[in-house]
XYZ file of C-alpha atoms in Angstrom:
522
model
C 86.449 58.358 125.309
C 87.892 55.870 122.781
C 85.567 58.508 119.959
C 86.955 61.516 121.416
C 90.862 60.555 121.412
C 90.189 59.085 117.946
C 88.778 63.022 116.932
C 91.473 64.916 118.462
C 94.474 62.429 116.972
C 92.727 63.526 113.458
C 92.559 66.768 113.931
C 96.014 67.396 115.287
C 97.540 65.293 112.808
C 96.577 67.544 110.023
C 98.791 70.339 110.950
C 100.884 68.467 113.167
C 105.139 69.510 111.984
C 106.121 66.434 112.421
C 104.302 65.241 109.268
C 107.044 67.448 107.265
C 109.949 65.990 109.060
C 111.469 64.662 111.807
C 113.964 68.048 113.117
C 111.359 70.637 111.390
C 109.660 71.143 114.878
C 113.190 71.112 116.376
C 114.181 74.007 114.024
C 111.101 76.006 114.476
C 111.418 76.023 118.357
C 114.850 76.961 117.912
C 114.256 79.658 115.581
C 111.255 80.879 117.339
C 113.151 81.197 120.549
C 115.941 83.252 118.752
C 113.536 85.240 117.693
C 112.267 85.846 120.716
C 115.617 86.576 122.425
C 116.473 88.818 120.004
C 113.463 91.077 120.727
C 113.836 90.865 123.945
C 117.334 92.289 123.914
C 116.716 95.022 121.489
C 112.939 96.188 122.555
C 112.917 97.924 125.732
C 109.962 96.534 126.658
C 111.014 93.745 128.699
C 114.063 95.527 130.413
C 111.560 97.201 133.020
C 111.540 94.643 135.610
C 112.632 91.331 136.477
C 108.925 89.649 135.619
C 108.807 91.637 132.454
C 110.000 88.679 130.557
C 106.727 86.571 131.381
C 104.237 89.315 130.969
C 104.905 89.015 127.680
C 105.229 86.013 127.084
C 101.921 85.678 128.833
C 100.505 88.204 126.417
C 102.066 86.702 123.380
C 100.798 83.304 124.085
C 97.163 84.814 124.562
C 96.925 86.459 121.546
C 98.713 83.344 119.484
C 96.020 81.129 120.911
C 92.957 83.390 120.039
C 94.473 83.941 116.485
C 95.366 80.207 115.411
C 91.762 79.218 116.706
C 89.613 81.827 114.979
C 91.557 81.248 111.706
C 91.419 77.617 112.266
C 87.688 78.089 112.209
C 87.222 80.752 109.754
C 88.998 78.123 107.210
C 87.068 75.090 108.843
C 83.729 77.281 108.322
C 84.776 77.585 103.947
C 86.498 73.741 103.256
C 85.168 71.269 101.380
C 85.403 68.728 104.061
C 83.283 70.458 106.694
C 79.838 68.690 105.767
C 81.817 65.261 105.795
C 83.425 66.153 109.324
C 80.082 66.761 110.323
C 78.497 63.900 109.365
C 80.614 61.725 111.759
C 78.564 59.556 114.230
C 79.249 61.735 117.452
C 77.616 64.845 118.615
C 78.817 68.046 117.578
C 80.134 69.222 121.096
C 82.240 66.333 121.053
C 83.500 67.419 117.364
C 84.079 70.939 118.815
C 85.741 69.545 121.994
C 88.087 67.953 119.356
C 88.816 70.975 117.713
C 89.228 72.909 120.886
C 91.534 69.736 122.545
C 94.063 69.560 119.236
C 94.364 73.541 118.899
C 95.259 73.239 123.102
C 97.658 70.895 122.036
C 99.216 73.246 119.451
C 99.203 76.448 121.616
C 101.180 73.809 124.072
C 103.949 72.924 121.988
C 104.611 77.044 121.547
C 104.108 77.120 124.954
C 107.473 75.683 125.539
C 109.809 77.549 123.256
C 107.771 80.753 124.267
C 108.925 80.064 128.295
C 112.172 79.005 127.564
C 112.820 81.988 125.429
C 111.595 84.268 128.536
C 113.881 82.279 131.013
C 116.787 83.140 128.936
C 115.788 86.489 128.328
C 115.604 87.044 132.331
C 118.735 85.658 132.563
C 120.727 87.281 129.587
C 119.042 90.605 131.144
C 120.505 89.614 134.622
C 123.980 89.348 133.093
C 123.635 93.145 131.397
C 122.745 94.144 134.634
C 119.219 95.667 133.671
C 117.845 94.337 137.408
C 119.017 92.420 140.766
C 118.443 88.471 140.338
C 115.946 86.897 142.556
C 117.179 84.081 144.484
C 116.797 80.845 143.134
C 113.672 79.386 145.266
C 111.876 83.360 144.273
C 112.754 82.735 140.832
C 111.321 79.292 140.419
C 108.684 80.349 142.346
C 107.889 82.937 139.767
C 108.100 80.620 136.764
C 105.516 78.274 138.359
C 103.017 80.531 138.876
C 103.554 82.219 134.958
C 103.771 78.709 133.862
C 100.065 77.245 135.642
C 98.550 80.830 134.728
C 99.284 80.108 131.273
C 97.949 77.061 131.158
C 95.080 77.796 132.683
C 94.591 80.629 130.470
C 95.190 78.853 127.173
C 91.653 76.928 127.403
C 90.034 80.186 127.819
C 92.011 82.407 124.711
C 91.244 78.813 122.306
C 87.343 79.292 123.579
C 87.360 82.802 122.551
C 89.172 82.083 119.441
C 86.073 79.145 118.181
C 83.747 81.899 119.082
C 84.658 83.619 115.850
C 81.976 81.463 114.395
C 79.184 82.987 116.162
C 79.893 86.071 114.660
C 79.855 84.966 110.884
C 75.863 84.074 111.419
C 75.159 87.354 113.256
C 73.925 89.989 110.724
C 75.718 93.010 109.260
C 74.323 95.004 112.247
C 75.199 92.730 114.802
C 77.941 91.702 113.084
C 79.675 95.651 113.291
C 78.202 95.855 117.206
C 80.117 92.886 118.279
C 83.434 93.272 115.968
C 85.139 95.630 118.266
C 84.265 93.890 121.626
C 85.703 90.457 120.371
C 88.484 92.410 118.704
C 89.393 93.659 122.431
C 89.448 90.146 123.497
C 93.190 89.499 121.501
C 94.677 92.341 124.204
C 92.928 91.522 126.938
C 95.939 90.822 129.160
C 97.548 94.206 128.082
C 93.919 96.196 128.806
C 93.877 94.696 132.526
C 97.662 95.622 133.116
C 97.711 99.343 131.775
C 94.263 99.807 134.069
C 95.976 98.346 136.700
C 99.234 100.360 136.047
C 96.707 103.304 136.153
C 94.540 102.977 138.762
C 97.742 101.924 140.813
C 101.062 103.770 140.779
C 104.517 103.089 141.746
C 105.496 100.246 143.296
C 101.538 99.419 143.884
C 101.070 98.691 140.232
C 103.935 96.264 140.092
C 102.069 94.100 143.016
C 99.827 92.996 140.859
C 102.247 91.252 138.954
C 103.699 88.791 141.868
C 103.396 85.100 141.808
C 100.927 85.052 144.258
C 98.599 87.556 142.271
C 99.029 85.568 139.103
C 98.247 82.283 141.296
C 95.119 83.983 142.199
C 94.341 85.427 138.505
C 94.989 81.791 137.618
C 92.923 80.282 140.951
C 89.749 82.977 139.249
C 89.823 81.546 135.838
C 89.715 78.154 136.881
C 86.245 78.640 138.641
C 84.846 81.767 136.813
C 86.682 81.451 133.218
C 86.259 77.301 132.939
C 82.814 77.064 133.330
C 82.240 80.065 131.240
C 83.845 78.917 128.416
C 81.924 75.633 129.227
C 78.527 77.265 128.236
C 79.995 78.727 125.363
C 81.417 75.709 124.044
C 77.818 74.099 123.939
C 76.800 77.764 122.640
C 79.456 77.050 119.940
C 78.060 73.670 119.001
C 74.600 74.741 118.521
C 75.113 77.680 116.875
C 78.375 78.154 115.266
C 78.609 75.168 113.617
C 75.545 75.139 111.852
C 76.838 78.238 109.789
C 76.049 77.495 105.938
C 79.305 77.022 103.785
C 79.622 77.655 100.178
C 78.012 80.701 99.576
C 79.727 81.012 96.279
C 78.888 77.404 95.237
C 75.225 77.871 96.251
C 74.599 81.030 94.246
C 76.582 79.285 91.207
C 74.203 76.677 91.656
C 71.174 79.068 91.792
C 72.551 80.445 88.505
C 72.877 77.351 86.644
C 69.269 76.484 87.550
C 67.944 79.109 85.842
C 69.316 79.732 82.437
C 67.305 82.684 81.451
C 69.108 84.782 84.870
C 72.946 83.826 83.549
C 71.375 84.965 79.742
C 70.462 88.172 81.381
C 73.155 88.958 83.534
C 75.731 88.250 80.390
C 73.492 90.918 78.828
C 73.789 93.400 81.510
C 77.693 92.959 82.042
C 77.965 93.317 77.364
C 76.044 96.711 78.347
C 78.074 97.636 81.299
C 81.485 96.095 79.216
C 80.139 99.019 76.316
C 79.653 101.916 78.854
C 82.727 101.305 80.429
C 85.720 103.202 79.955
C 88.639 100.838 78.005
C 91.519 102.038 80.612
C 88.969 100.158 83.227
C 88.301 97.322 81.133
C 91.798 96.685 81.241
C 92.432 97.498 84.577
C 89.667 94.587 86.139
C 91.459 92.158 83.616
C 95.007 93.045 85.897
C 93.483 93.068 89.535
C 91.532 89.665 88.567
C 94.872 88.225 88.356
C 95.576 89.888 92.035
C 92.151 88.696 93.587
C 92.838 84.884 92.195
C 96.087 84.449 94.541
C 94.216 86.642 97.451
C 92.054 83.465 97.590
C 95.249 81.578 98.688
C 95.366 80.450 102.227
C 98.488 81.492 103.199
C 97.254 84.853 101.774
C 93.592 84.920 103.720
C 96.030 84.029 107.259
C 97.756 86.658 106.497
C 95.376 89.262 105.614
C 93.465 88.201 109.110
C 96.716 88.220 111.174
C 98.340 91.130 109.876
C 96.082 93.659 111.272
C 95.812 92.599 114.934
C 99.664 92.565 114.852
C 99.908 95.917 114.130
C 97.123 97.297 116.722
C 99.006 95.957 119.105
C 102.427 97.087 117.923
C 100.685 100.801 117.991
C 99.041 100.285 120.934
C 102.321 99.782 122.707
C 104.182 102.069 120.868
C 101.885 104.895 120.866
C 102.455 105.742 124.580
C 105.999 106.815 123.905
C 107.763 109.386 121.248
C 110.395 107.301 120.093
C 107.697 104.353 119.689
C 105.845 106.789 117.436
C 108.549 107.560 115.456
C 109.599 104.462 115.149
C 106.174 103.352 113.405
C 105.780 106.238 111.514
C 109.263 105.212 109.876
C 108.826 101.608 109.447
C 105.268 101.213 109.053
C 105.038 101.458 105.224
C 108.660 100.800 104.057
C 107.623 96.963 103.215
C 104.621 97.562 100.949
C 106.103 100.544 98.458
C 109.016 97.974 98.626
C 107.101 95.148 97.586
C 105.257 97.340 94.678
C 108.327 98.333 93.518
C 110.276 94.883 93.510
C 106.425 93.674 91.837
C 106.795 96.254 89.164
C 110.122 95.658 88.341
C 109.534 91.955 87.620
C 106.437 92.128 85.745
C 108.430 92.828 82.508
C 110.256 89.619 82.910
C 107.285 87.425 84.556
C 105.265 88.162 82.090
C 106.730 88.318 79.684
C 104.983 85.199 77.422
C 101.425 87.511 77.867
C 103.133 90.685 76.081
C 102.450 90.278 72.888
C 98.614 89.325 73.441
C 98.749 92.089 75.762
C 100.015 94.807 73.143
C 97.447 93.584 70.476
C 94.676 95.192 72.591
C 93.629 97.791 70.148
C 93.839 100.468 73.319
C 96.923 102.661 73.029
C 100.507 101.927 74.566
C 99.670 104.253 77.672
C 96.092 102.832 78.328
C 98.075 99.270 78.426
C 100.510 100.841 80.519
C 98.693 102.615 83.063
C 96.524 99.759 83.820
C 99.401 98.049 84.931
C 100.756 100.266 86.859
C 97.656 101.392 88.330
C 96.885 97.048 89.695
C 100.282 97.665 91.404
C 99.465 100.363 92.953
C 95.849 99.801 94.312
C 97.290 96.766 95.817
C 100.359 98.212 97.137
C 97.724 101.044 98.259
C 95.581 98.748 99.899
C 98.138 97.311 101.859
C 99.559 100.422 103.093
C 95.649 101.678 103.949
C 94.549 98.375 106.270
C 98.161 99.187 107.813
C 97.473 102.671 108.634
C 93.531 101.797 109.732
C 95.280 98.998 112.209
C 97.351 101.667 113.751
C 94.746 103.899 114.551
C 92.985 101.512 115.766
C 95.360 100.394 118.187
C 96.296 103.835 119.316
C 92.881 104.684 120.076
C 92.395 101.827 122.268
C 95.641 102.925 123.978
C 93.773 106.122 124.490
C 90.674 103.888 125.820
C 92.341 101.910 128.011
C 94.676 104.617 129.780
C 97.676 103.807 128.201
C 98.106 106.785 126.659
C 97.398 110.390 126.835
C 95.457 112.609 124.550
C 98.706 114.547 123.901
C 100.912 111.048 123.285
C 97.796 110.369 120.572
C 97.894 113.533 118.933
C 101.442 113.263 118.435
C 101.173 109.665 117.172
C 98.438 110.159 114.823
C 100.248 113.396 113.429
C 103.111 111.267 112.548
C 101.147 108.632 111.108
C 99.052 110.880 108.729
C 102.572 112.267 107.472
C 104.043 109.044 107.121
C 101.035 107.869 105.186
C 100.728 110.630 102.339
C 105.062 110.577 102.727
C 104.843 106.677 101.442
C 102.002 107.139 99.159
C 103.895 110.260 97.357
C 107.033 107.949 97.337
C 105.249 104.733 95.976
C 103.762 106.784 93.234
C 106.760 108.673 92.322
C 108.930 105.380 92.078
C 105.984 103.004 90.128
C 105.614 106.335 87.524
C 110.235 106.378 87.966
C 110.594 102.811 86.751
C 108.315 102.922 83.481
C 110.908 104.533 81.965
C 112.970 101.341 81.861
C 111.030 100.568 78.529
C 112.700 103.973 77.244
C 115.944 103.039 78.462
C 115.828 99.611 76.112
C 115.969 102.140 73.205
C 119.657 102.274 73.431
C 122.479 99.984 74.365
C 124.461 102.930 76.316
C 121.101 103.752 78.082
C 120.692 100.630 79.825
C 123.299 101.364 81.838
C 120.887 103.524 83.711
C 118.676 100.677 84.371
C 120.441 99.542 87.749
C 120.284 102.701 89.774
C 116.349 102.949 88.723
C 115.888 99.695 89.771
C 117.485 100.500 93.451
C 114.790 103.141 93.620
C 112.724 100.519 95.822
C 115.284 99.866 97.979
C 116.980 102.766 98.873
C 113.624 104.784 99.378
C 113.411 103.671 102.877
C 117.229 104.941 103.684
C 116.430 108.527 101.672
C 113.003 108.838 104.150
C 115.066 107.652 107.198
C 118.457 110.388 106.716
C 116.157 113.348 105.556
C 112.599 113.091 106.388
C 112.055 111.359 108.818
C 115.520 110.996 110.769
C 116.746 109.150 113.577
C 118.457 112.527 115.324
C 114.982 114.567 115.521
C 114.482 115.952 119.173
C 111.769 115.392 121.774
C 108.344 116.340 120.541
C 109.212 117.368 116.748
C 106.958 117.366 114.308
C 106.829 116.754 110.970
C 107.849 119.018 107.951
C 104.976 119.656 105.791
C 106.745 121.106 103.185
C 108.738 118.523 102.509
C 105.399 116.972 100.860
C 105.024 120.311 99.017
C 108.606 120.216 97.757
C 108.020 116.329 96.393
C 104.735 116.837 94.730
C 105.941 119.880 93.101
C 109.732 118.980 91.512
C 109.929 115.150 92.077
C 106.125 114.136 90.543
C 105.616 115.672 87.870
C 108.934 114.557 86.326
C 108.021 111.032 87.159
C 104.408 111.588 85.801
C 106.757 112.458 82.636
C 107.792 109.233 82.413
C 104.733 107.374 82.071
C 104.605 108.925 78.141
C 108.170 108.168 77.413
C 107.888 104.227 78.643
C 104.742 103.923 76.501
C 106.310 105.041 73.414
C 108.407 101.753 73.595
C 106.347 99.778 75.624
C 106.873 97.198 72.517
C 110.640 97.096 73.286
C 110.108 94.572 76.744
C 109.774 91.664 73.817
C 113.024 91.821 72.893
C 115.142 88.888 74.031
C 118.388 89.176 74.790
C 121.077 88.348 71.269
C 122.160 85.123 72.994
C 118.377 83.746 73.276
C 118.560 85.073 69.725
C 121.207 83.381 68.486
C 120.108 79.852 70.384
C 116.470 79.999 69.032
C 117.771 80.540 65.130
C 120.222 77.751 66.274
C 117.476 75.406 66.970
């Protein structure tokens, strides 16, 4: 046991807060529960009924534990330091047991913040009078049995979550057969309560959500659910873990063995390089730049998180109007905001790369356009895995019973307008803000340069008064022409711009007269 402790004290430590300071887990808690509190106040969600509160929290902790596991192994399966982890002395089950004993661990400490955000929520919800308090021994009563449920459940959801690794050495067939069911397994609370909520109306459905229900959900994991996970843990061991890493390293390796395959493949990519247009020469030189920081961790979380988040923020808000609305206005406002704020900079970031990048012997527009088309794709990309994620999560609404086929054809009507709305807006404002480099022509003219900047910004308050507005009745549906009307008078004058900034594309290496003056100075 001494081997095992030893294991899990190692692989807690290395993501353990309290290795970046003594209050930062004190401040995260705290911050994560007024997160939490402020959802619950403003969502309506949780105003339903007095238990409401620990449903979610109950969902929230199940998906959290799923997601930090399978990431935890998706980056354990690509690090440098797997093949020395497994080359300890102990068996690999009692590796994986570990693993699966220090994520628990984790998933415990947000345990707590998570519960005592949900007991304040019940009572802050009390106080506004949403429902009737429960008497004190009812209410205690109810927090035990949420509380042993939970942990219960949280071996199970970290199980699921190391399974992930079983998947990455199925094949591509396999691979796209088994994707969605596992997928399903991050909202599997929610699935069992809207078929429940189905099959069971009125007050019936709410039965199912007593403490003495959840002690008996809790009482059927414990003898089905342990020794489930059990087998798959050894399953795990076997199988999962002996997943090859370094792909890329391997195939490097393959290449520098055999010097007359690199000679030929530089051959092939001089012949591709001289059949290839210049504008996407260029172009592949920008995104490189974009794929090297994808390869960021942070990044790779993220990319892996966001999309599950927003399934399930569709598959919620898809069975109501407002909930559709509400996604359809918010859904892309952060990426054309982020491609604008990205274009914007570029001038200024880099700036030391301009003059090697305007001795290309490609014309000031070529040079131009690849730049803003990088920004774009990305932006694009972003706003495409968003729009794919909602779908997603408002057909398995649909699945589940959650929603209607009506509610789904009015959410995915919305969504398609919101999607060609953003892209239309994101293009318009990237082609808007390459006039900046005309607007450096003239002293008086970059006076102009603020309100084009606040383009970005103030697109999402323009969409929310006129387009897509807070005050639209029950069942409205979007205004087509309004696409018409923006592709006809507002693109083509930003497509003018696109000219105009490459005509003085050479102006951005100007430095202000005061650098001037300091570097003659010098």
């Amino acid at each position: 046991m001494t081997g095992l402790k030893t294991l899990v004290q190692l692989e807690y430590s290395r993501y353990s807060l309290s290795r970046q300071g003594k209050y930062r887990p004190i401040v995260l808690a705290l911050s994560l529960i007024v997160l939490l509190l402020a959802a619950g106040v403003f969502l309506p969600g949780p105003r339903a009924s007095e238990r409401s509160p620990f449903i979610y929290a109950v969902f929230l902790l199940w998906t959290a534990a799923i997601a930090i596991s399978s990431l935890h192994m998706l980056m354990f399966m690509n690090q440098s330091h797997r093949d020395w982890m497994l080359s300890f002395p102990h068996s690999r089950l009692k590796l994986l047991y570990a693993k699966g004993i220090s994520l628990l661990r984790h998933n415990l400490n947000l345990t707590f913040p998570v519960l005592a955000a949900s007991v304040s929520l019940y009572f802050i919800s009390v106080q506004a009078g949403w429902y009737q308090p429960l008497p004190a021994g009812g209410l205690l009563y109810m927090i035990a049995a949420y509380t042993l449920f939970i942990i219960v459940s949280l071996p199970v959801a970290v199980t699921l979550g190391l399974a992930v690794s079983l998947l990455l050495r199925a094949g591509k067939t396999a691979l796209l057969l088994m994707m969605i069911p596992y997928t399903l397994l991050w909202i599997l609370p929610a699935m069992i309560g809207s078929i429940l909520s189905i099959s069971y109306s009125g007050t019936q459905s709410l039965k199912f959500t007593a403490p003495g229900y959840v002690l008996c959900a809790a009482l059927a994991l414990c003898l089905i659910g342990w020794p489930l996970c059990y087998q798959l843990m050894r399953l795990i061991a076997a199988k999962g873990l002996s997943v090859p890493s370094g792909t890329g390293r391997s195939s490097a390796a393959l290449t520098s063995g055999r010097p007359g395959f690199a000679s030929k493949r530089s051959n092939r990519s001089s012949s591709l390089t001289g059949r290839t247009a210049p504008f996407i020469i260029l172009y592949r030189l920008c995104i490189r730049r974009v794929h090297r920081i994808e390869r960021h961790p942070a990044i790779v979380i993220l990319k892996l998180a966001l999309p599950f988040i927003i399934a399930a923020a569709a598959y919620f808000g898809s069975s109501y109007e407002a909930g559709s609305l509400a996604i359809a206005r918010s859904l892309f406002m952060l990426p054309v905001l982020f491609g604008s704020v990205w274009m914007i900079s570029r001038s200024s970031i880099e700036r030391k790369h301009q003059s090697w990048w305007l001795s290309f012997p490609q014309s000031r527009l070529v040079l131009l356009l690849s730049g803003v088309a990088m920004v774009w794709v990305t932006a694009m990309r972003i706003i495409t895995v968003l729009a794919v994620s909602a779908i997603a999560g408002s057909i398995t609404g649909l699945i589940t019973g959650r929603t209607t086929t009506q509610e789904l054809s009015y959410a995915l009507t919305w969504l398609l307008f919101s999607f060609l709305l953003f892209t239309l807006s994101l293009t318009v404002i990237l082609c808007l803000l390459q006039a900046e480099y005309y607007l450096l022509k003239s002293p008086a003219l970059t006076i102009l340069m603020l309100p084009l900047a606040l383009l970005g910004p103030l697109h999402s308050i323009l969409i929310n008064k006129f387009m897509i507005p807070d005050s639209l009745p029950g069942g409205a549906l979007p205004d087509w022409s309004l696409l018409g009307w923006i592709s006809v008078i507002a693109l083509p004058l930003a497509l003018c711009c696109l000219p105009a900034g490459a005509k003085y594309y050479h102006l951005s290496l100007m430095q202000p007269k005061s650098k001037a003056s300091q570097t003659k100075q010098a």
